[in-house]
PDB file of N, CA and C in Angstrom:
ATOM      1  N   MET A   1      72.939   9.807 -27.404  1.00 54.00           N
ATOM      2  CA  MET A   1      73.421   8.915 -26.262  1.00 54.00           C
ATOM      3  C   MET A   1      73.282   8.443 -25.192  1.00 54.00           C
ATOM      4  N   GLY A   2      72.395   7.470 -24.801  1.00 74.00           N
ATOM      5  CA  GLY A   2      71.930   6.996 -23.963  1.00 74.00           C
ATOM      6  C   GLY A   2      70.473   7.203 -23.808  1.00 74.00           C
ATOM      7  N   GLY A   3      70.184   7.596 -24.628  1.00 86.00           N
ATOM      8  CA  GLY A   3      68.879   7.624 -24.899  1.00 86.00           C
ATOM      9  C   GLY A   3      68.006   6.279 -26.220  1.00 86.00           C
ATOM     10  N   VAL A   4      66.699   6.033 -25.953  1.00 85.00           N
ATOM     11  CA  VAL A   4      66.234   4.610 -25.860  1.00 85.00           C
ATOM     12  C   VAL A   4      65.319   4.909 -27.645  1.00 85.00           C
ATOM     13  N   SER A   5      65.808   4.556 -28.674  1.00 92.00           N
ATOM     14  CA  SER A   5      65.116   5.086 -29.712  1.00 92.00           C
ATOM     15  C   SER A   5      63.458   4.262 -29.845  1.00 92.00           C
ATOM     16  N   ILE A   6      62.598   4.564 -30.742  1.00 93.00           N
ATOM     17  CA  ILE A   6      61.642   4.019 -31.057  1.00 93.00           C
ATOM     18  C   ILE A   6      61.603   2.648 -31.527  1.00 93.00           C
ATOM     19  N   TRP A   7      62.803   2.199 -32.417  1.00 93.00           N
ATOM     20  CA  TRP A   7      62.935   0.706 -33.079  1.00 93.00           C
ATOM     21  C   TRP A   7      63.378   0.051 -32.064  1.00 93.00           C
ATOM     22  N   GLN A   8      64.769   0.419 -31.055  1.00 94.00           N
ATOM     23  CA  GLN A   8      64.703  -0.310 -29.432  1.00 94.00           C
ATOM     24  C   GLN A   8      63.433  -0.456 -28.921  1.00 94.00           C
ATOM     25  N   MET A   9      62.509   0.217 -28.526  1.00 93.00           N
ATOM     26  CA  MET A   9      61.708  -0.006 -27.874  1.00 93.00           C
ATOM     27  C   MET A   9      60.881  -0.913 -28.649  1.00 93.00           C
ATOM     28  N   LEU A  10      60.478  -0.962 -30.255  1.00 94.00           N
ATOM     29  CA  LEU A  10      59.841  -1.672 -30.565  1.00 94.00           C
ATOM     30  C   LEU A  10      60.194  -3.271 -31.064  1.00 94.00           C
ATOM     31  N   ILE A  11      61.917  -3.222 -30.755  1.00 94.00           N
ATOM     32  CA  ILE A  11      62.325  -4.492 -30.664  1.00 94.00           C
ATOM     33  C   ILE A  11      61.612  -5.327 -29.233  1.00 94.00           C
ATOM     34  N   VAL A  12      62.457  -4.566 -28.002  1.00 93.00           N
ATOM     35  CA  VAL A  12      61.949  -4.953 -26.956  1.00 93.00           C
ATOM     36  C   VAL A  12      60.515  -5.510 -26.714  1.00 93.00           C
ATOM     37  N   LEU A  13      59.416  -4.450 -27.583  1.00 90.00           N
ATOM     38  CA  LEU A  13      57.930  -4.962 -27.362  1.00 90.00           C
ATOM     39  C   LEU A  13      57.930  -6.288 -28.059  1.00 90.00           C
ATOM     40  N   ALA A  14      58.548  -6.651 -29.092  1.00 91.00           N
ATOM     41  CA  ALA A  14      57.980  -7.727 -30.228  1.00 91.00           C
ATOM     42  C   ALA A  14      58.759  -9.153 -29.239  1.00 91.00           C
ATOM     43  N   ILE A  15      60.022  -8.726 -28.423  1.00 92.00           N
ATOM     44  CA  ILE A  15      60.390  -9.870 -27.991  1.00 92.00           C
ATOM     45  C   ILE A  15      59.855 -10.209 -26.431  1.00 92.00           C
ATOM     46  N   VAL A  16      59.381  -9.316 -25.762  1.00 88.00           N
ATOM     47  CA  VAL A  16      57.992  -9.504 -24.570  1.00 88.00           C
ATOM     48  C   VAL A  16      57.063 -10.433 -25.295  1.00 88.00           C
ATOM     49  N   VAL A  17      56.502  -9.951 -26.276  1.00 88.00           N
ATOM     50  CA  VAL A  17      55.455 -10.681 -26.748  1.00 88.00           C
ATOM     51  C   VAL A  17      55.322 -11.896 -27.279  1.00 88.00           C
ATOM     52  N   LEU A  18      57.042 -12.115 -28.009  1.00 90.00           N
ATOM     53  CA  LEU A  18      57.217 -13.630 -28.463  1.00 90.00           C
ATOM     54  C   LEU A  18      57.157 -14.225 -27.249  1.00 90.00           C
ATOM     55  N   LEU A  19      57.804 -14.133 -26.243  1.00 89.00           N
ATOM     56  CA  LEU A  19      58.492 -14.674 -24.481  1.00 89.00           C
ATOM     57  C   LEU A  19      56.928 -14.959 -24.384  1.00 89.00           C
ATOM     58  N   PHE A  20      55.792 -13.771 -23.950  1.00 86.00           N
ATOM     59  CA  PHE A  20      54.706 -14.374 -22.846  1.00 86.00           C
ATOM     60  C   PHE A  20      53.466 -14.580 -23.778  1.00 86.00           C
ATOM     61  N   GLY A  21      53.201 -14.198 -24.936  1.00 88.00           N
ATOM     62  CA  GLY A  21      52.410 -14.313 -25.424  1.00 88.00           C
ATOM     63  C   GLY A  21      51.361 -13.153 -25.526  1.00 88.00           C
ATOM     64  N   GLY A  22      50.341 -12.682 -26.687  1.00 83.00           N
ATOM     65  CA  GLY A  22      49.161 -11.791 -26.326  1.00 83.00           C
ATOM     66  C   GLY A  22      48.545 -12.343 -25.261  1.00 83.00           C
ATOM     67  N   LYS A  23      47.731 -13.303 -25.411  1.00 86.00           N
ATOM     68  CA  LYS A  23      46.793 -13.290 -24.109  1.00 86.00           C
ATOM     69  C   LYS A  23      47.040 -13.282 -22.497  1.00 86.00           C
ATOM     70  N   ARG A  24      48.265 -13.978 -22.686  1.00 87.00           N
ATOM     71  CA  ARG A  24      48.869 -13.837 -20.897  1.00 87.00           C
ATOM     72  C   ARG A  24      49.295 -11.938 -20.513  1.00 87.00           C
ATOM     73  N   LEU A  25      49.521 -11.497 -22.183  1.00 85.00           N
ATOM     74  CA  LEU A  25      50.011  -9.747 -21.467  1.00 85.00           C
ATOM     75  C   LEU A  25      48.633  -9.364 -21.519  1.00 85.00           C
ATOM     76  N   ARG A  26      47.415  -9.545 -22.098  1.00 88.00           N
ATOM     77  CA  ARG A  26      45.865  -8.958 -21.913  1.00 88.00           C
ATOM     78  C   ARG A  26      46.040  -9.421 -20.583  1.00 88.00           C
ATOM     79  N   SER A  27      45.951 -10.707 -19.793  1.00 91.00           N
ATOM     80  CA  SER A  27      45.368 -10.895 -18.461  1.00 91.00           C
ATOM     81  C   SER A  27      46.237 -10.348 -17.408  1.00 91.00           C
ATOM     82  N   LEU A  28      47.556 -10.214 -17.939  1.00 88.00           N
ATOM     83  CA  LEU A  28      48.075  -9.376 -16.731  1.00 88.00           C
ATOM     84  C   LEU A  28      47.766  -7.771 -16.838  1.00 88.00           C
ATOM     85  N   GLY A  29      47.692  -7.525 -17.686  1.00 89.00           N
ATOM     86  CA  GLY A  29      47.298  -5.806 -18.087  1.00 89.00           C
ATOM     87  C   GLY A  29      46.122  -5.561 -17.272  1.00 89.00           C
ATOM     88  N   SER A  30      45.026  -6.978 -17.285  1.00 92.00           N
ATOM     89  CA  SER A  30      43.522  -6.646 -16.568  1.00 92.00           C
ATOM     90  C   SER A  30      43.732  -6.757 -15.281  1.00 92.00           C
ATOM     91  N   ASP A  31      44.556  -7.361 -15.013  1.00 93.00           N
ATOM     92  CA  ASP A  31      44.614  -8.141 -13.385  1.00 93.00           C
ATOM     93  C   ASP A  31      45.460  -6.363 -12.781  1.00 93.00           C
ATOM     94  N   LEU A  32      46.272  -6.168 -13.488  1.00 92.00           N
ATOM     95  CA  LEU A  32      46.889  -4.991 -13.033  1.00 92.00           C
ATOM     96  C   LEU A  32      46.009  -3.806 -12.858  1.00 92.00           C
ATOM     97  N   GLY A  33      44.941  -3.361 -13.977  1.00 94.00           N
ATOM     98  CA  GLY A  33      44.075  -2.477 -14.031  1.00 94.00           C
ATOM     99  C   GLY A  33      42.890  -2.791 -12.817  1.00 94.00           C
ATOM    100  N   SER A  34      42.423  -4.101 -12.406  1.00 95.00           N
ATOM    101  CA  SER A  34      41.559  -3.884 -11.164  1.00 95.00           C
ATOM    102  C   SER A  34      42.375  -3.877 -10.315  1.00 95.00           C
ATOM    103  N   ALA A  35      43.808  -4.203 -10.222  1.00 95.00           N
ATOM    104  CA  ALA A  35      44.217  -3.963  -8.671  1.00 95.00           C
ATOM    105  C   ALA A  35      44.250  -2.234  -8.380  1.00 95.00           C
ATOM    106  N   ILE A  36      45.007  -1.696  -9.576  1.00 95.00           N
ATOM    107  CA  ILE A  36      44.534  -0.301  -8.938  1.00 95.00           C
ATOM    108  C   ILE A  36      43.208   0.431  -8.705  1.00 95.00           C
ATOM    109  N   LYS A  37      42.416  -0.236  -9.771  1.00 96.00           N
ATOM    110  CA  LYS A  37      40.907   0.320  -9.147  1.00 96.00           C
ATOM    111  C   LYS A  37      40.656  -0.431  -7.610  1.00 96.00           C
ATOM    112  N   GLY A  38      41.623  -1.168  -7.674  1.00 95.00           N
ATOM    113  CA  GLY A  38      41.222  -1.384  -5.905  1.00 95.00           C
ATOM    114  C   GLY A  38      41.692  -0.820  -5.030  1.00 95.00           C
ATOM    115  N   PHE A  39      43.137  -0.544  -5.413  1.00 95.00           N
ATOM    116  CA  PHE A  39      43.325   0.407  -4.417  1.00 95.00           C
ATOM    117  C   PHE A  39      42.968   1.374  -4.437  1.00 95.00           C
ATOM    118  N   LYS A  40      42.868   1.975  -5.541  1.00 95.00           N
ATOM    119  CA  LYS A  40      42.149   3.817  -5.507  1.00 95.00           C
ATOM    120  C   LYS A  40      40.759   3.363  -4.377  1.00 95.00           C
ATOM    121  N   LYS A  41      40.127   2.184  -4.872  1.00 95.00           N
ATOM    122  CA  LYS A  41      38.820   2.529  -3.892  1.00 95.00           C
ATOM    123  C   LYS A  41      39.031   2.094  -2.388  1.00 95.00           C
ATOM    124  N   GLU A  42      40.199   1.813  -2.124  1.00 94.00           N
ATOM    125  CA  GLU A  42      40.423   1.542  -0.549  1.00 94.00           C
ATOM    126  C   GLU A  42      40.791   3.051  -0.299  1.00 94.00           C
ATOM    127  N   MET A  43      41.922   3.406  -0.842  1.00 94.00           N
ATOM    128  CA  MET A  43      42.347   5.267  -0.619  1.00 94.00           C
ATOM    129  C   MET A  43      41.183   6.028  -0.646  1.00 94.00           C
ATOM    130  N   ASP A  44      40.176   5.793  -1.625  1.00 93.00           N
ATOM    131  CA  ASP A  44      39.296   6.690  -1.392  1.00 93.00           C
ATOM    132  C   ASP A  44      38.019   6.271   0.235  1.00 93.00           C
ATOM    133  N   ASP A  45      37.512   4.843   0.425  1.00 92.00           N
ATOM    134  CA  ASP A  45      37.276   4.562   1.822  1.00 92.00           C
ATOM    135  C   ASP A  45      37.886   5.073   3.156  1.00 92.00           C
ATOM    136  N   GLU A  46      39.339   5.222   2.672  1.00 92.00           N
ATOM    137  CA  GLU A  46      40.387   5.356   3.939  1.00 92.00           C
ATOM    138  C   GLU A  46      39.611   6.734   4.139  1.00 92.00           C
ATOM    139  N   LYS A  47      40.016   7.684   3.294  1.00 90.00           N
ATOM    140  CA  LYS A  47      39.955   9.393   3.047  1.00 90.00           C
ATOM    141  C   LYS A  47      38.296   9.656   3.417  1.00 90.00           C
ATOM    142  N   ALA A  48      37.295   8.677   3.322  1.00 89.00           N
ATOM    143  CA  ALA A  48      35.525   9.004   3.964  1.00 89.00           C
ATOM    144  C   ALA A  48      35.800   8.448   5.403  1.00 89.00           C
ATOM    145  N   ASN A  49      36.279   7.395   5.682  1.00 89.00           N
ATOM    146  CA  ASN A  49      36.790   7.166   7.180  1.00 89.00           C
ATOM    147  C   ASN A  49      37.618   8.013   7.722  1.00 89.00           C
ATOM    148  N   ASN A  50      38.345   8.640   7.479  1.00 88.00           N
ATOM    149  CA  ASN A  50      39.507   9.796   8.440  1.00 88.00           C
ATOM    150  C   ASN A  50      38.146  11.005   8.494  1.00 88.00           C
ATOM    151  N   ALA A  51      37.458  11.290   7.528  1.00 85.00           N
ATOM    152  CA  ALA A  51      36.548  12.152   7.392  1.00 85.00           C
ATOM    153  C   ALA A  51      35.519  12.312   8.624  1.00 85.00           C
ATOM    154  N   LYS A  52      34.503  11.182   8.382  1.00 84.00           N
ATOM    155  CA  LYS A  52      33.978  10.983   9.179  1.00 84.00           C
ATOM    156  C   LYS A  52      34.563  10.736  11.274  1.00 84.00           C
ATOM    157  N   LYS A  53      35.536  10.204  11.177  1.00 83.00           N
ATOM    158  CA  LYS A  53      36.013  10.288  12.306  1.00 83.00           C
ATOM    159  C   LYS A  53      36.482  11.889  13.074  1.00 83.00           C
ATOM    160  N   GLU A  54      37.026  12.583  12.043  1.00 82.00           N
ATOM    161  CA  GLU A  54      37.418  14.009  12.161  1.00 82.00           C
ATOM    162  C   GLU A  54      36.139  14.717  12.655  1.00 82.00           C
ATOM    163  N   ASN A  55      35.006  14.575  12.037  1.00 81.00           N
ATOM    164  CA  ASN A  55      33.816  15.111  12.476  1.00 81.00           C
ATOM    165  C   ASN A  55      32.919  14.805  13.351  1.00 81.00           C
ATOM    166  N   LYS A  56      33.109  13.327  13.860  1.00 77.00           N
ATOM    167  CA  LYS A  56      32.806  13.141  15.033  1.00 77.00           C
ATOM    168  C   LYS A  56      33.802  13.699  16.354  1.00 77.00           C
ATOM    169  N   SER A  57      34.689  13.523  16.090  1.00 75.00           N
ATOM    170  CA  SER A  57      35.545  13.969  16.919  1.00 75.00           C
ATOM    171  C   SER A  57      35.103  15.510  17.279  1.00 75.00           C
ATOM    172  N   ASP A  58      34.971  16.053  16.311  1.00 70.00           N
ATOM    173  CA  ASP A  58      34.286  17.573  16.395  1.00 70.00           C
ATOM    174  C   ASP A  58      32.993  17.933  17.055  1.00 70.00           C
ATOM    175  N   ASP A  59      32.471  16.663  17.024  1.00 68.00           N
ATOM    176  CA  ASP A  59      31.149  17.374  17.554  1.00 68.00           C
ATOM    177  C   ASP A  59      31.044  16.666  18.807  1.00 68.00           C
ATOM    178  N   GLN A  60      31.947  15.863  19.596  1.00 67.00           N
ATOM    179  CA  GLN A  60      32.358  15.481  20.995  1.00 67.00           C
ATOM    180  C   GLN A  60      33.068  16.269  21.449  1.00 67.00           C
ATOM    181  N   LYS A  61      33.918  17.626  20.899  1.00 60.00           N
ATOM    182  CA  LYS A  61      34.172  18.333  21.678  1.00 60.00           C
ATOM    183  C   LYS A  61      33.088  19.982  22.296  1.00 60.00           C
ATOM    184  N   PRO A  62      33.307  20.008  23.499  1.00 59.00           N
ATOM    185  CA  PRO A  62      32.281  20.932  23.950  1.00 59.00           C
ATOM    186  C   PRO A  62      32.793  22.709  23.344  1.00 59.00           C
ATOM    187  N   GLN A  63      31.971  22.808  22.802  1.00 58.00           N
ATOM    188  CA  GLN A  63      32.351  24.282  22.529  1.00 58.00           C
ATOM    189  C   GLN A  63      32.235  25.290  23.118  1.00 58.00           C
ATOM    190  N   GLU A  64      32.966  26.351  23.659  1.00 59.00           N
ATOM    191  CA  GLU A  64      32.570  27.380  24.550  1.00 59.00           C
ATOM    192  C   GLU A  64      31.916  28.582  23.997  1.00 59.00           C
ATOM    193  N   THR A  65      31.209  29.055  24.748  1.00 59.00           N
ATOM    194  CA  THR A  65      30.565  30.190  24.289  1.00 59.00           C
ATOM    195  C   THR A  65      30.895  31.436  25.375  1.00 59.00           C
ATOM    196  N   GLU A  66      30.243  32.840  25.226  1.00 59.00           N
ATOM    197  CA  GLU A  66      30.625  33.994  25.921  1.00 59.00           C
ATOM    198  C   GLU A  66      29.916  33.825  27.005  1.00 59.00           C
ATOM    199  N   GLY A  67      28.873  32.431  27.621  1.00 57.00           N
ATOM    200  CA  GLY A  67      27.982  32.686  28.252  1.00 57.00           C
ATOM    201  C   GLY A  67      28.664  31.840  29.370  1.00 57.00           C
ATOM    202  N   ASP A  68      29.950  31.024  29.263  1.00 54.00           N
ATOM    203  CA  ASP A  68      30.351  30.142  30.266  1.00 54.00           C
ATOM    204  C   ASP A  68      30.743  30.976  31.434  1.00 54.00           C
ATOM    205  N   ASP A  69      31.319  32.085  31.119  1.00 55.00           N
ATOM    206  CA  ASP A  69      32.222  32.026  32.855  1.00 55.00           C
ATOM    207  C   ASP A  69      31.271  32.729  33.463  1.00 55.00           C
ATOM    208  N   ASP A  70      29.997  33.068  32.914  1.00 56.00           N
ATOM    209  CA  ASP A  70      28.757  33.285  34.035  1.00 56.00           C
ATOM    210  C   ASP A  70      28.254  31.985  34.935  1.00 56.00           C
ATOM    211  N   LYS A  71      28.692  30.858  34.998  1.00 60.00           N
ATOM    212  CA  LYS A  71      28.650  29.623  35.281  1.00 60.00           C
ATOM    213  C   LYS A  71      29.115  29.920  36.505  1.00 60.00           C
ATOM    214  N   ASN A  72      30.128  30.300  37.000  1.00 62.00           N
ATOM    215  CA  ASN A  72      30.699  30.209  38.605  1.00 62.00           C
ATOM    216  C   ASN A  72      30.315  31.219  38.888  1.00 62.00           C
ATOM    217  N   GLY A  73      29.458  32.303  38.812  1.00 61.00           N
ATOM    218  CA  GLY A  73      29.416  33.272  39.134  1.00 61.00           C
ATOM    219  C   GLY A  73      29.489  34.699  38.655  1.00 61.00           C
ATOM    220  N   PRO A  74      29.347  35.590  39.545  1.00 63.00           N
ATOM    221  CA  PRO A  74      30.162  36.750  39.481  1.00 63.00           C
ATOM    222  C   PRO A  74      31.969  36.755  39.465  1.00 63.00           C
ATOM    223  N   THR A  75      32.469  37.343  38.736  1.00 67.00           N
ATOM    224  CA  THR A  75      34.144  37.250  38.653  1.00 67.00           C
ATOM    225  C   THR A  75      34.261  38.709  39.841  1.00 67.00           C
ATOM    226  N   ARG A  76      34.814  38.332  40.849  1.00 69.00           N
ATOM    227  CA  ARG A  76      35.821  39.310  41.938  1.00 69.00           C
ATOM    228  C   ARG A  76      37.066  39.847  41.583  1.00 69.00           C
ATOM    229  N   HIS A  77      37.531  40.973  41.210  1.00 64.00           N
ATOM    230  CA  HIS A  77      38.677  41.462  40.865  1.00 64.00           C
ATOM    231  C   HIS A  77      39.584  42.079  42.373  1.00 64.00           C
TER     232      HIS A  77
END
């Protein structure tokens, strides 16, 4: 009840093939595959750019060392 059987899916697939034809479905599949590849490539490029920006901002931050307190002279209490 409410489930889709294998026969129903095969009938729908046959109707889709009859409507669009095998050649057009093949081209749609290849277009979809290339779009997904392009999307993944852009996501990887964005991650790489973010990592470069993060590394660059870490390099620009001054790093504190223990000797930084001595620059102002001895501390008086």
